[in-house]
Amino acid sequence: MQQLPVHLRYDAAECMSIEAASRARDPVYGCVGVISQLQQQIIDVQSELVKIKGELAVHNAQQQLQLEDGEKASEQQQDELLWLGSTQHEPLNLDQLLIQANDYQKSHF
């Protein structure tokens, strides 16, 4: 300790105190055991973060698909309304109406 500069002596004494307490708890590994445990915790949390990001990406993709499906359904409803509106202006007999409905179903389903 005497060989260290004055401004580093406090940090050195603190490190020695921490190492001594760690050796008392774990005589074999001391601070290294604590560091290893902390590193393992970091690895576990990083793995969990990657998993959660993956789940979030799947959730976002599902939401996007639902939005796109909703837009397609809305477009289909608009097409149906346009088709119904166009048939109301023309006097049609029942046979013609059934033929148009059948053609519409074939083209949209």
PDB file of C-alpha atoms in Angstrom:
ATOM      1  CA  MET A   1       0.000   0.000   0.000  1.00  0.00           C
ATOM      2  CA  GLN A   2       2.877   2.349   0.743  1.00  0.00           C
ATOM      3  CA  GLN A   3       4.102   2.046  -2.842  1.00  0.00           C
ATOM      4  CA  LEU A   4       0.785   3.240  -4.317  1.00  0.00           C
ATOM      5  CA  PRO A   5       0.107   6.908  -4.994  1.00  0.00           C
ATOM      6  CA  VAL A   6      -2.028   8.529  -2.317  1.00  0.00           C
ATOM      7  CA  HIS A   7      -5.065   9.018  -4.586  1.00  0.00           C
ATOM      8  CA  LEU A   8      -5.226   5.227  -5.304  1.00  0.00           C
ATOM      9  CA  ARG A   9      -4.815   3.956  -1.735  1.00  0.00           C
ATOM     10  CA  TYR A  10      -8.501   4.248  -0.819  1.00  0.00           C
ATOM     11  CA  ASP A  11      -9.558   2.191  -3.886  1.00  0.00           C
ATOM     12  CA  ALA A  12      -6.895  -0.436  -3.135  1.00  0.00           C
ATOM     13  CA  ALA A  13      -8.020  -0.730   0.504  1.00  0.00           C
ATOM     14  CA  GLU A  14     -11.650  -1.045  -0.642  1.00  0.00           C
ATOM     15  CA  CYS A  15     -10.721  -3.822  -3.095  1.00  0.00           C
ATOM     16  CA  MET A  16      -8.783  -5.721  -0.427  1.00  0.00           C
ATOM     17  CA  SER A  17     -11.750  -5.422   1.953  1.00  0.00           C
ATOM     18  CA  ILE A  18     -14.168  -6.749  -0.663  1.00  0.00           C
ATOM     19  CA  GLU A  19     -11.839  -9.621  -1.535  1.00  0.00           C
ATOM     20  CA  ALA A  20     -11.414 -10.516   2.155  1.00  0.00           C
ATOM     21  CA  ALA A  21     -15.201 -10.583   2.690  1.00  0.00           C
ATOM     22  CA  SER A  22     -15.648 -12.667  -0.448  1.00  0.00           C
ATOM     23  CA  ARG A  23     -12.956 -15.137   0.656  1.00  0.00           C
ATOM     24  CA  ALA A  24     -14.688 -15.473   4.033  1.00  0.00           C
ATOM     25  CA  ARG A  25     -17.915 -16.469   2.277  1.00  0.00           C
ATOM     26  CA  ASP A  26     -16.260 -18.560  -0.463  1.00  0.00           C
ATOM     27  CA  PRO A  27     -12.682 -19.552   0.466  1.00  0.00           C
ATOM     28  CA  VAL A  28     -11.977 -21.172  -2.912  1.00  0.00           C
ATOM     29  CA  TYR A  29     -13.216 -18.602  -5.402  1.00  0.00           C
ATOM     30  CA  GLY A  30     -13.627 -15.365  -3.442  1.00  0.00           C
ATOM     31  CA  CYS A  31     -14.447 -12.429  -5.754  1.00  0.00           C
ATOM     32  CA  VAL A  32     -14.024 -14.590  -8.839  1.00  0.00           C
ATOM     33  CA  GLY A  33     -17.038 -16.666  -7.745  1.00  0.00           C
ATOM     34  CA  VAL A  34     -19.139 -13.539  -7.363  1.00  0.00           C
ATOM     35  CA  ILE A  35     -17.984 -12.229 -10.752  1.00  0.00           C
ATOM     36  CA  SER A  36     -18.836 -15.567 -12.373  1.00  0.00           C
ATOM     37  CA  GLN A  37     -22.314 -15.528 -10.844  1.00  0.00           C
ATOM     38  CA  LEU A  38     -22.898 -11.977 -12.065  1.00  0.00           C
ATOM     39  CA  GLN A  39     -21.680 -12.848 -15.551  1.00  0.00           C
ATOM     40  CA  GLN A  40     -24.073 -15.824 -15.630  1.00  0.00           C
ATOM     41  CA  GLN A  41     -26.928 -13.543 -14.574  1.00  0.00           C
ATOM     42  CA  ILE A  42     -26.036 -11.162 -17.421  1.00  0.00           C
ATOM     43  CA  ILE A  43     -26.032 -14.057 -19.907  1.00  0.00           C
ATOM     44  CA  ASP A  44     -29.412 -15.279 -18.595  1.00  0.00           C
ATOM     45  CA  VAL A  45     -30.964 -11.814 -18.830  1.00  0.00           C
ATOM     46  CA  GLN A  46     -29.567 -11.284 -22.334  1.00  0.00           C
ATOM     47  CA  SER A  47     -31.038 -14.626 -23.427  1.00  0.00           C
ATOM     48  CA  GLU A  48     -34.401 -13.672 -21.956  1.00  0.00           C
ATOM     49  CA  LEU A  49     -34.215 -10.310 -23.723  1.00  0.00           C
ATOM     50  CA  VAL A  50     -33.573 -12.009 -27.076  1.00  0.00           C
ATOM     51  CA  LYS A  51     -36.519 -14.350 -26.437  1.00  0.00           C
ATOM     52  CA  ILE A  52     -38.838 -11.471 -25.539  1.00  0.00           C
ATOM     53  CA  LYS A  53     -37.731  -9.484 -28.599  1.00  0.00           C
ATOM     54  CA  GLY A  54     -38.559 -12.522 -30.739  1.00  0.00           C
ATOM     55  CA  GLU A  55     -41.985 -12.858 -29.128  1.00  0.00           C
ATOM     56  CA  LEU A  56     -42.568  -9.141 -29.649  1.00  0.00           C
ATOM     57  CA  ALA A  57     -41.618  -9.430 -33.318  1.00  0.00           C
ATOM     58  CA  VAL A  58     -44.075 -12.332 -33.753  1.00  0.00           C
ATOM     59  CA  HIS A  59     -46.806 -10.343 -31.979  1.00  0.00           C
ATOM     60  CA  ASN A  60     -46.161  -7.277 -34.161  1.00  0.00           C
ATOM     61  CA  ALA A  61     -46.224  -9.412 -37.308  1.00  0.00           C
ATOM     62  CA  GLN A  62     -49.547 -10.957 -36.251  1.00  0.00           C
ATOM     63  CA  GLN A  63     -50.989  -7.509 -35.600  1.00  0.00           C
ATOM     64  CA  GLN A  64     -49.807  -6.321 -39.001  1.00  0.00           C
ATOM     65  CA  LEU A  65     -51.452  -9.322 -40.661  1.00  0.00           C
ATOM     66  CA  GLN A  66     -54.682  -8.634 -38.806  1.00  0.00           C
ATOM     67  CA  LEU A  67     -54.591  -4.999 -39.934  1.00  0.00           C
ATOM     68  CA  GLU A  68     -53.969  -6.058 -43.527  1.00  0.00           C
ATOM     69  CA  ASP A  69     -56.777  -8.637 -43.306  1.00  0.00           C
ATOM     70  CA  GLY A  70     -59.056  -5.926 -41.899  1.00  0.00           C
ATOM     71  CA  GLU A  71     -58.161  -3.610 -44.785  1.00  0.00           C
ATOM     72  CA  LYS A  72     -58.843  -6.412 -47.282  1.00  0.00           C
ATOM     73  CA  ALA A  73     -62.186  -7.131 -45.624  1.00  0.00           C
ATOM     74  CA  SER A  74     -63.041  -3.440 -45.737  1.00  0.00           C
ATOM     75  CA  GLU A  75     -62.137  -3.282 -49.440  1.00  0.00           C
ATOM     76  CA  GLN A  76     -64.240  -6.377 -50.069  1.00  0.00           C
ATOM     77  CA  GLN A  77     -67.203  -4.796 -48.250  1.00  0.00           C
ATOM     78  CA  GLN A  78     -66.812  -1.661 -50.349  1.00  0.00           C
ATOM     79  CA  ASP A  79     -66.747  -3.784 -53.512  1.00  0.00           C
ATOM     80  CA  GLU A  80     -69.915  -5.549 -52.387  1.00  0.00           C
ATOM     81  CA  LEU A  81     -71.642  -2.250 -51.706  1.00  0.00           C
ATOM     82  CA  LEU A  82     -70.594  -0.919 -55.099  1.00  0.00           C
ATOM     83  CA  TRP A  83     -71.856  -4.076 -56.766  1.00  0.00           C
ATOM     84  CA  LEU A  84     -75.167  -3.899 -54.906  1.00  0.00           C
ATOM     85  CA  GLY A  85     -75.491  -0.219 -55.729  1.00  0.00           C
ATOM     86  CA  SER A  86     -74.913  -0.836 -59.425  1.00  0.00           C
ATOM     87  CA  THR A  87     -77.553  -3.568 -59.543  1.00  0.00           C
ATOM     88  CA  GLN A  88     -80.209  -1.363 -57.933  1.00  0.00           C
ATOM     89  CA  HIS A  89     -80.196   1.133 -60.824  1.00  0.00           C
ATOM     90  CA  GLU A  90     -81.005  -1.441 -63.449  1.00  0.00           C
ATOM     91  CA  PRO A  91     -84.243  -3.364 -63.477  1.00  0.00           C
ATOM     92  CA  LEU A  92     -83.245  -7.023 -63.431  1.00  0.00           C
ATOM     93  CA  ASN A  93     -85.255 -10.161 -63.316  1.00  0.00           C
ATOM     94  CA  LEU A  94     -84.438 -12.865 -60.766  1.00  0.00           C
ATOM     95  CA  ASP A  95     -82.437 -14.994 -63.212  1.00  0.00           C
ATOM     96  CA  GLN A  96     -80.136 -12.117 -64.169  1.00  0.00           C
ATOM     97  CA  LEU A  97     -79.614 -11.235 -60.488  1.00  0.00           C
ATOM     98  CA  LEU A  98     -78.649 -14.839 -59.652  1.00  0.00           C
ATOM     99  CA  ILE A  99     -76.217 -14.966 -62.587  1.00  0.00           C
ATOM    100  CA  GLN A 100     -74.528 -11.721 -61.468  1.00  0.00           C
ATOM    101  CA  ALA A 101     -74.310 -12.905 -57.871  1.00  0.00           C
ATOM    102  CA  ASN A 102     -72.784 -16.204 -58.995  1.00  0.00           C
ATOM    103  CA  ASP A 103     -70.226 -14.393 -61.201  1.00  0.00           C
ATOM    104  CA  TYR A 104     -69.345 -12.074 -58.336  1.00  0.00           C
ATOM    105  CA  GLN A 105     -68.801 -14.979 -55.934  1.00  0.00           C
ATOM    106  CA  LYS A 106     -66.561 -16.767 -58.440  1.00  0.00           C
ATOM    107  CA  SER A 107     -64.391 -13.696 -58.930  1.00  0.00           C
ATOM    108  CA  HIS A 108     -64.051 -12.773 -55.228  1.00  0.00           C
ATOM    109  CA  PHE A 109     -64.002 -16.081 -53.371  1.00  0.00           C
TER     110      PHE A 109
END
